[in-house]
PDB file of C-alpha atoms in Angstrom:
ATOM      1  CA  MET A 159      14.962  11.561  19.478  1.00 44.00           C
ATOM      2  CA  GLU A 160      12.634   9.629  21.798  1.00 64.00           C
ATOM      3  CA  ASN A 161      12.391   5.927  21.159  1.00 86.00           C
ATOM      4  CA  LEU A 162       9.437   4.646  19.139  1.00 87.00           C
ATOM      5  CA  HIS A 163       7.791   2.903  22.094  1.00 87.00           C
ATOM      6  CA  GLU A 164       7.710   6.080  24.211  1.00 91.00           C
ATOM      7  CA  VAL A 165       6.287   8.180  21.364  1.00 92.00           C
ATOM      8  CA  LEU A 166       3.555   5.630  20.614  1.00 94.00           C
ATOM      9  CA  LYS A 167       2.739   5.104  24.286  1.00 92.00           C
ATOM     10  CA  LYS A 168       1.966   8.826  24.562  1.00 94.00           C
ATOM     11  CA  GLU A 169      -0.337   8.417  21.554  1.00 95.00           C
ATOM     12  CA  LYS A 170      -2.226   5.601  23.386  1.00 96.00           C
ATOM     13  CA  TYR A 171      -0.925   2.755  21.217  1.00 97.00           C
ATOM     14  CA  LYS A 172      -0.847  -0.790  22.653  1.00 97.00           C
ATOM     15  CA  LYS A 173       2.355  -2.798  22.161  1.00 97.00           C
ATOM     16  CA  ILE A 174       1.996  -6.458  21.095  1.00 98.00           C
ATOM     17  CA  LYS A 175       4.972  -8.798  20.681  1.00 98.00           C
ATOM     18  CA  PHE A 176       5.230 -11.078  17.653  1.00 98.00           C
ATOM     19  CA  LYS A 177       7.701 -13.773  16.618  1.00 97.00           C
ATOM     20  CA  VAL A 178       9.345 -14.303  13.257  1.00 96.00           C
ATOM     21  CA  THR A 179       9.051 -18.000  12.398  1.00 93.00           C
ATOM     22  CA  LYS A 180      11.606 -20.054  10.526  1.00 90.00           C
ATOM     23  CA  THR A 181       9.393 -19.585   7.444  1.00 92.00           C
ATOM     24  CA  GLN A 182       9.756 -15.787   7.870  1.00 94.00           C
ATOM     25  CA  HIS A 183       6.095 -15.371   8.818  1.00 95.00           C
ATOM     26  CA  LEU A 184       5.126 -12.992  11.611  1.00 97.00           C
ATOM     27  CA  GLN A 185       3.325 -15.048  14.253  1.00 97.00           C
ATOM     28  CA  ILE A 186       1.184 -13.379  16.881  1.00 98.00           C
ATOM     29  CA  LYS A 187      -1.019 -14.599  19.722  1.00 98.00           C
ATOM     30  CA  ALA A 188      -4.629 -13.456  19.734  1.00 98.00           C
ATOM     31  CA  LYS A 189      -7.782 -14.267  21.637  1.00 98.00           C
ATOM     32  CA  ILE A 190     -11.135 -14.679  19.970  1.00 98.00           C
ATOM     33  CA  ASN A 191     -14.041 -14.793  22.412  1.00 98.00           C
ATOM     34  CA  GLY A 192     -11.509 -15.246  25.230  1.00 98.00           C
ATOM     35  CA  ILE A 193      -9.822 -18.281  23.637  1.00 98.00           C
ATOM     36  CA  SER A 194      -6.154 -18.027  22.700  1.00 98.00           C
ATOM     37  CA  GLY A 195      -4.729 -19.024  19.335  1.00 98.00           C
ATOM     38  CA  ASN A 196      -1.705 -18.604  17.079  1.00 98.00           C
ATOM     39  CA  PHE A 197      -2.082 -16.377  14.034  1.00 98.00           C
ATOM     40  CA  ILE A 198      -0.016 -15.151  11.109  1.00 98.00           C
ATOM     41  CA  LEU A 199       0.151 -11.358  10.920  1.00 98.00           C
ATOM     42  CA  ASP A 200      -0.436 -10.717   7.205  1.00 96.00           C
ATOM     43  CA  THR A 201      -0.475  -7.177   5.844  1.00 96.00           C
ATOM     44  CA  GLY A 202      -1.505  -8.569   2.444  1.00 94.00           C
ATOM     45  CA  ALA A 203      -4.636 -10.317   3.709  1.00 94.00           C
ATOM     46  CA  SER A 204      -7.675  -8.066   3.366  1.00 93.00           C
ATOM     47  CA  ASN A 205      -9.606  -9.799   6.157  1.00 94.00           C
ATOM     48  CA  SER A 206      -8.756 -11.695   9.292  1.00 97.00           C
ATOM     49  CA  CYS A 207      -9.773 -15.322   9.139  1.00 95.00           C
ATOM     50  CA  VAL A 208      -9.734 -18.704  10.831  1.00 97.00           C
ATOM     51  CA  GLY A 209     -10.009 -22.220   9.458  1.00 95.00           C
ATOM     52  CA  PHE A 210     -13.270 -24.175   9.412  1.00 95.00           C
ATOM     53  CA  GLU A 211     -11.822 -26.486  12.068  1.00 96.00           C
ATOM     54  CA  CYS A 212     -11.697 -23.546  14.530  1.00 97.00           C
ATOM     55  CA  ILE A 213     -15.440 -22.759  14.562  1.00 97.00           C
ATOM     56  CA  GLU A 214     -16.024 -24.707  17.782  1.00 97.00           C
ATOM     57  CA  ARG A 215     -12.685 -23.777  19.357  1.00 97.00           C
ATOM     58  CA  PHE A 216     -13.434 -20.038  19.196  1.00 98.00           C
ATOM     59  CA  GLU A 217     -17.194 -20.469  19.799  1.00 97.00           C
ATOM     60  CA  LEU A 218     -18.089 -18.826  16.503  1.00 97.00           C
ATOM     61  CA  ASP A 219     -21.627 -18.423  15.174  1.00 96.00           C
ATOM     62  CA  ALA A 220     -20.850 -19.236  11.537  1.00 94.00           C
ATOM     63  CA  LYS A 221     -23.185 -18.014   8.817  1.00 93.00           C
ATOM     64  CA  LYS A 222     -23.110 -18.756   5.103  1.00 85.00           C
ATOM     65  CA  SER A 223     -21.415 -16.182   2.921  1.00 77.00           C
ATOM     66  CA  LYS A 224     -21.606 -15.576  -0.831  1.00 67.00           C
ATOM     67  CA  THR A 225     -18.083 -14.140  -0.775  1.00 66.00           C
ATOM     68  CA  LYS A 226     -15.358 -16.307  -2.262  1.00 55.00           C
ATOM     69  CA  ALA A 227     -11.860 -16.169  -0.807  1.00 53.00           C
ATOM     70  CA  SER A 228      -8.663 -16.015  -2.791  1.00 51.00           C
ATOM     71  CA  GLY A 229      -5.056 -15.985  -1.740  1.00 54.00           C
ATOM     72  CA  ALA A 230      -1.923 -18.075  -1.760  1.00 52.00           C
ATOM     73  CA  GLY A 231      -4.039 -21.242  -1.772  1.00 54.00           C
ATOM     74  CA  GLY A 232      -6.039 -20.388  -4.871  1.00 53.00           C
ATOM     75  CA  THR A 233      -9.218 -18.591  -5.778  1.00 54.00           C
ATOM     76  CA  GLY A 234     -12.930 -19.197  -5.427  1.00 60.00           C
ATOM     77  CA  MET A 235     -12.719 -20.838  -1.987  1.00 73.00           C
ATOM     78  CA  LYS A 236     -16.023 -21.037  -0.092  1.00 86.00           C
ATOM     79  CA  THR A 237     -16.299 -18.935   3.034  1.00 89.00           C
ATOM     80  CA  GLN A 238     -18.476 -18.419   6.055  1.00 94.00           C
ATOM     81  CA  ILE A 239     -18.610 -15.377   8.303  1.00 95.00           C
ATOM     82  CA  SER A 240     -19.027 -14.886  12.022  1.00 97.00           C
ATOM     83  CA  ALA A 241     -19.991 -11.467  13.403  1.00 96.00           C
ATOM     84  CA  GLN A 242     -20.093  -9.923  16.887  1.00 97.00           C
ATOM     85  CA  ASN A 243     -17.000 -11.632  18.277  1.00 98.00           C
ATOM     86  CA  LYS A 244     -14.465 -10.322  20.766  1.00 98.00           C
ATOM     87  CA  LEU A 245     -10.889  -9.997  19.491  1.00 98.00           C
ATOM     88  CA  GLN A 246      -7.915  -9.278  21.735  1.00 98.00           C
ATOM     89  CA  LEU A 247      -4.254  -8.829  20.804  1.00 98.00           C
ATOM     90  CA  GLY A 248      -2.251  -8.042  23.923  1.00 97.00           C
ATOM     91  CA  SER A 249      -4.275  -5.344  25.689  1.00 97.00           C
ATOM     92  CA  TRP A 250      -5.878  -4.057  22.437  1.00 98.00           C
ATOM     93  CA  LYS A 251      -9.528  -5.118  22.084  1.00 97.00           C
ATOM     94  CA  ASN A 252     -12.337  -5.053  19.551  1.00 97.00           C
ATOM     95  CA  LYS A 253     -15.704  -6.055  21.003  1.00 96.00           C
ATOM     96  CA  ASP A 254     -17.620  -6.268  17.701  1.00 96.00           C
ATOM     97  CA  PHE A 255     -15.308  -8.212  15.419  1.00 96.00           C
ATOM     98  CA  SER A 256     -16.331 -10.062  12.250  1.00 96.00           C
ATOM     99  CA  ILE A 257     -14.127 -12.887  11.047  1.00 96.00           C
ATOM    100  CA  VAL A 258     -14.037 -14.843   7.789  1.00 95.00           C
ATOM    101  CA  ILE A 259     -13.964 -18.632   8.024  1.00 95.00           C
ATOM    102  CA  PHE A 260     -12.485 -20.706   5.209  1.00 90.00           C
ATOM    103  CA  ASP A 261     -10.256 -23.678   4.456  1.00 91.00           C
ATOM    104  CA  LEU A 262      -6.806 -22.880   5.850  1.00 92.00           C
ATOM    105  CA  SER A 263      -5.491 -26.418   5.378  1.00 91.00           C
ATOM    106  CA  HIS A 264      -3.247 -25.336   2.474  1.00 88.00           C
ATOM    107  CA  VAL A 265      -1.572 -22.748   4.734  1.00 90.00           C
ATOM    108  CA  ASN A 266      -0.957 -25.245   7.524  1.00 94.00           C
ATOM    109  CA  GLU A 267       0.226 -27.961   5.123  1.00 93.00           C
ATOM    110  CA  ALA A 268       2.801 -25.507   3.748  1.00 90.00           C
ATOM    111  CA  LEU A 269       3.931 -24.564   7.268  1.00 92.00           C
ATOM    112  CA  GLU A 270       4.182 -28.206   8.335  1.00 92.00           C
ATOM    113  CA  SER A 271       6.239 -29.066   5.232  1.00 93.00           C
ATOM    114  CA  TYR A 272       8.850 -26.671   6.678  1.00 91.00           C
ATOM    115  CA  LYS A 273       8.419 -28.263  10.115  1.00 90.00           C
ATOM    116  CA  ALA A 274       6.743 -25.083  11.374  1.00 90.00           C
ATOM    117  CA  LYS A 275       3.780 -25.118  13.735  1.00 91.00           C
ATOM    118  CA  PRO A 276       0.295 -24.761  12.244  1.00 94.00           C
ATOM    119  CA  VAL A 277      -1.782 -21.644  12.926  1.00 97.00           C
ATOM    120  CA  HIS A 278      -5.423 -21.111  13.804  1.00 98.00           C
ATOM    121  CA  GLY A 279      -5.821 -18.179  11.446  1.00 97.00           C
ATOM    122  CA  ILE A 280      -4.606 -14.921   9.984  1.00 97.00           C
ATOM    123  CA  ILE A 281      -4.784 -11.366  11.312  1.00 98.00           C
ATOM    124  CA  GLY A 282      -5.273  -9.174   8.255  1.00 97.00           C
ATOM    125  CA  ALA A 283      -5.547  -5.593   7.106  1.00 97.00           C
ATOM    126  CA  ASP A 284      -9.032  -5.158   8.593  1.00 97.00           C
ATOM    127  CA  VAL A 285      -7.504  -5.217  12.087  1.00 98.00           C
ATOM    128  CA  LEU A 286      -4.359  -3.349  11.050  1.00 98.00           C
ATOM    129  CA  LEU A 287      -6.359  -0.496   9.497  1.00 98.00           C
ATOM    130  CA  GLU A 288      -8.813  -0.241  12.380  1.00 97.00           C
ATOM    131  CA  GLY A 289      -5.982  -0.191  14.922  1.00 98.00           C
ATOM    132  CA  LYS A 290      -3.892   2.289  12.893  1.00 98.00           C
ATOM    133  CA  ALA A 291      -1.134  -0.317  12.993  1.00 98.00           C
ATOM    134  CA  ILE A 292       2.558   0.397  13.121  1.00 97.00           C
ATOM    135  CA  ILE A 293       4.841  -2.603  12.747  1.00 97.00           C
ATOM    136  CA  ASP A 294       8.303  -2.433  14.291  1.00 95.00           C
ATOM    137  CA  TYR A 295       9.982  -5.247  12.370  1.00 95.00           C
ATOM    138  CA  TYR A 296      13.364  -4.745  14.021  1.00 93.00           C
ATOM    139  CA  ASN A 297      12.109  -5.148  17.601  1.00 94.00           C
ATOM    140  CA  HIS A 298       9.221  -7.516  16.718  1.00 97.00           C
ATOM    141  CA  TYR A 299       6.337  -5.389  17.987  1.00 97.00           C
ATOM    142  CA  LEU A 300       2.951  -4.547  16.533  1.00 98.00           C
ATOM    143  CA  TYR A 301       1.422  -1.310  17.808  1.00 98.00           C
ATOM    144  CA  LEU A 302      -2.349  -0.803  17.668  1.00 98.00           C
ATOM    145  CA  LYS A 303      -4.373   2.239  18.754  1.00 96.00           C
TER     146      LYS A 303
END
């Protein structure tokens, strides 16, 4: 059988490397509006997000949102949203990307308690579904179409 990379390359998938951190999180580099950051790849997160402290870093136009976030840090967390951004993971691009903004301090506090590096945000199922994601856990690659 052909190897996975060759099969997916023929299907026009883009290959993006990720790292497994000492906390067993999948960490991936991404660019938002041309600015690089470190993100957790989270198949259980419905939406991709960044912390409030990253609004200026990624040049986001943040708007109020009535949606409340919930996750490992609790429920009912206030959010903002930023639309029409550019997202890039490796050579895969989305030129009209909306991202949720909320308090990620609980995530980074947990990472730092394990002496792991903080992250700028989370890449969630919105990106994974749009890109028809395939995750090669063994070789540490994310494939997006």
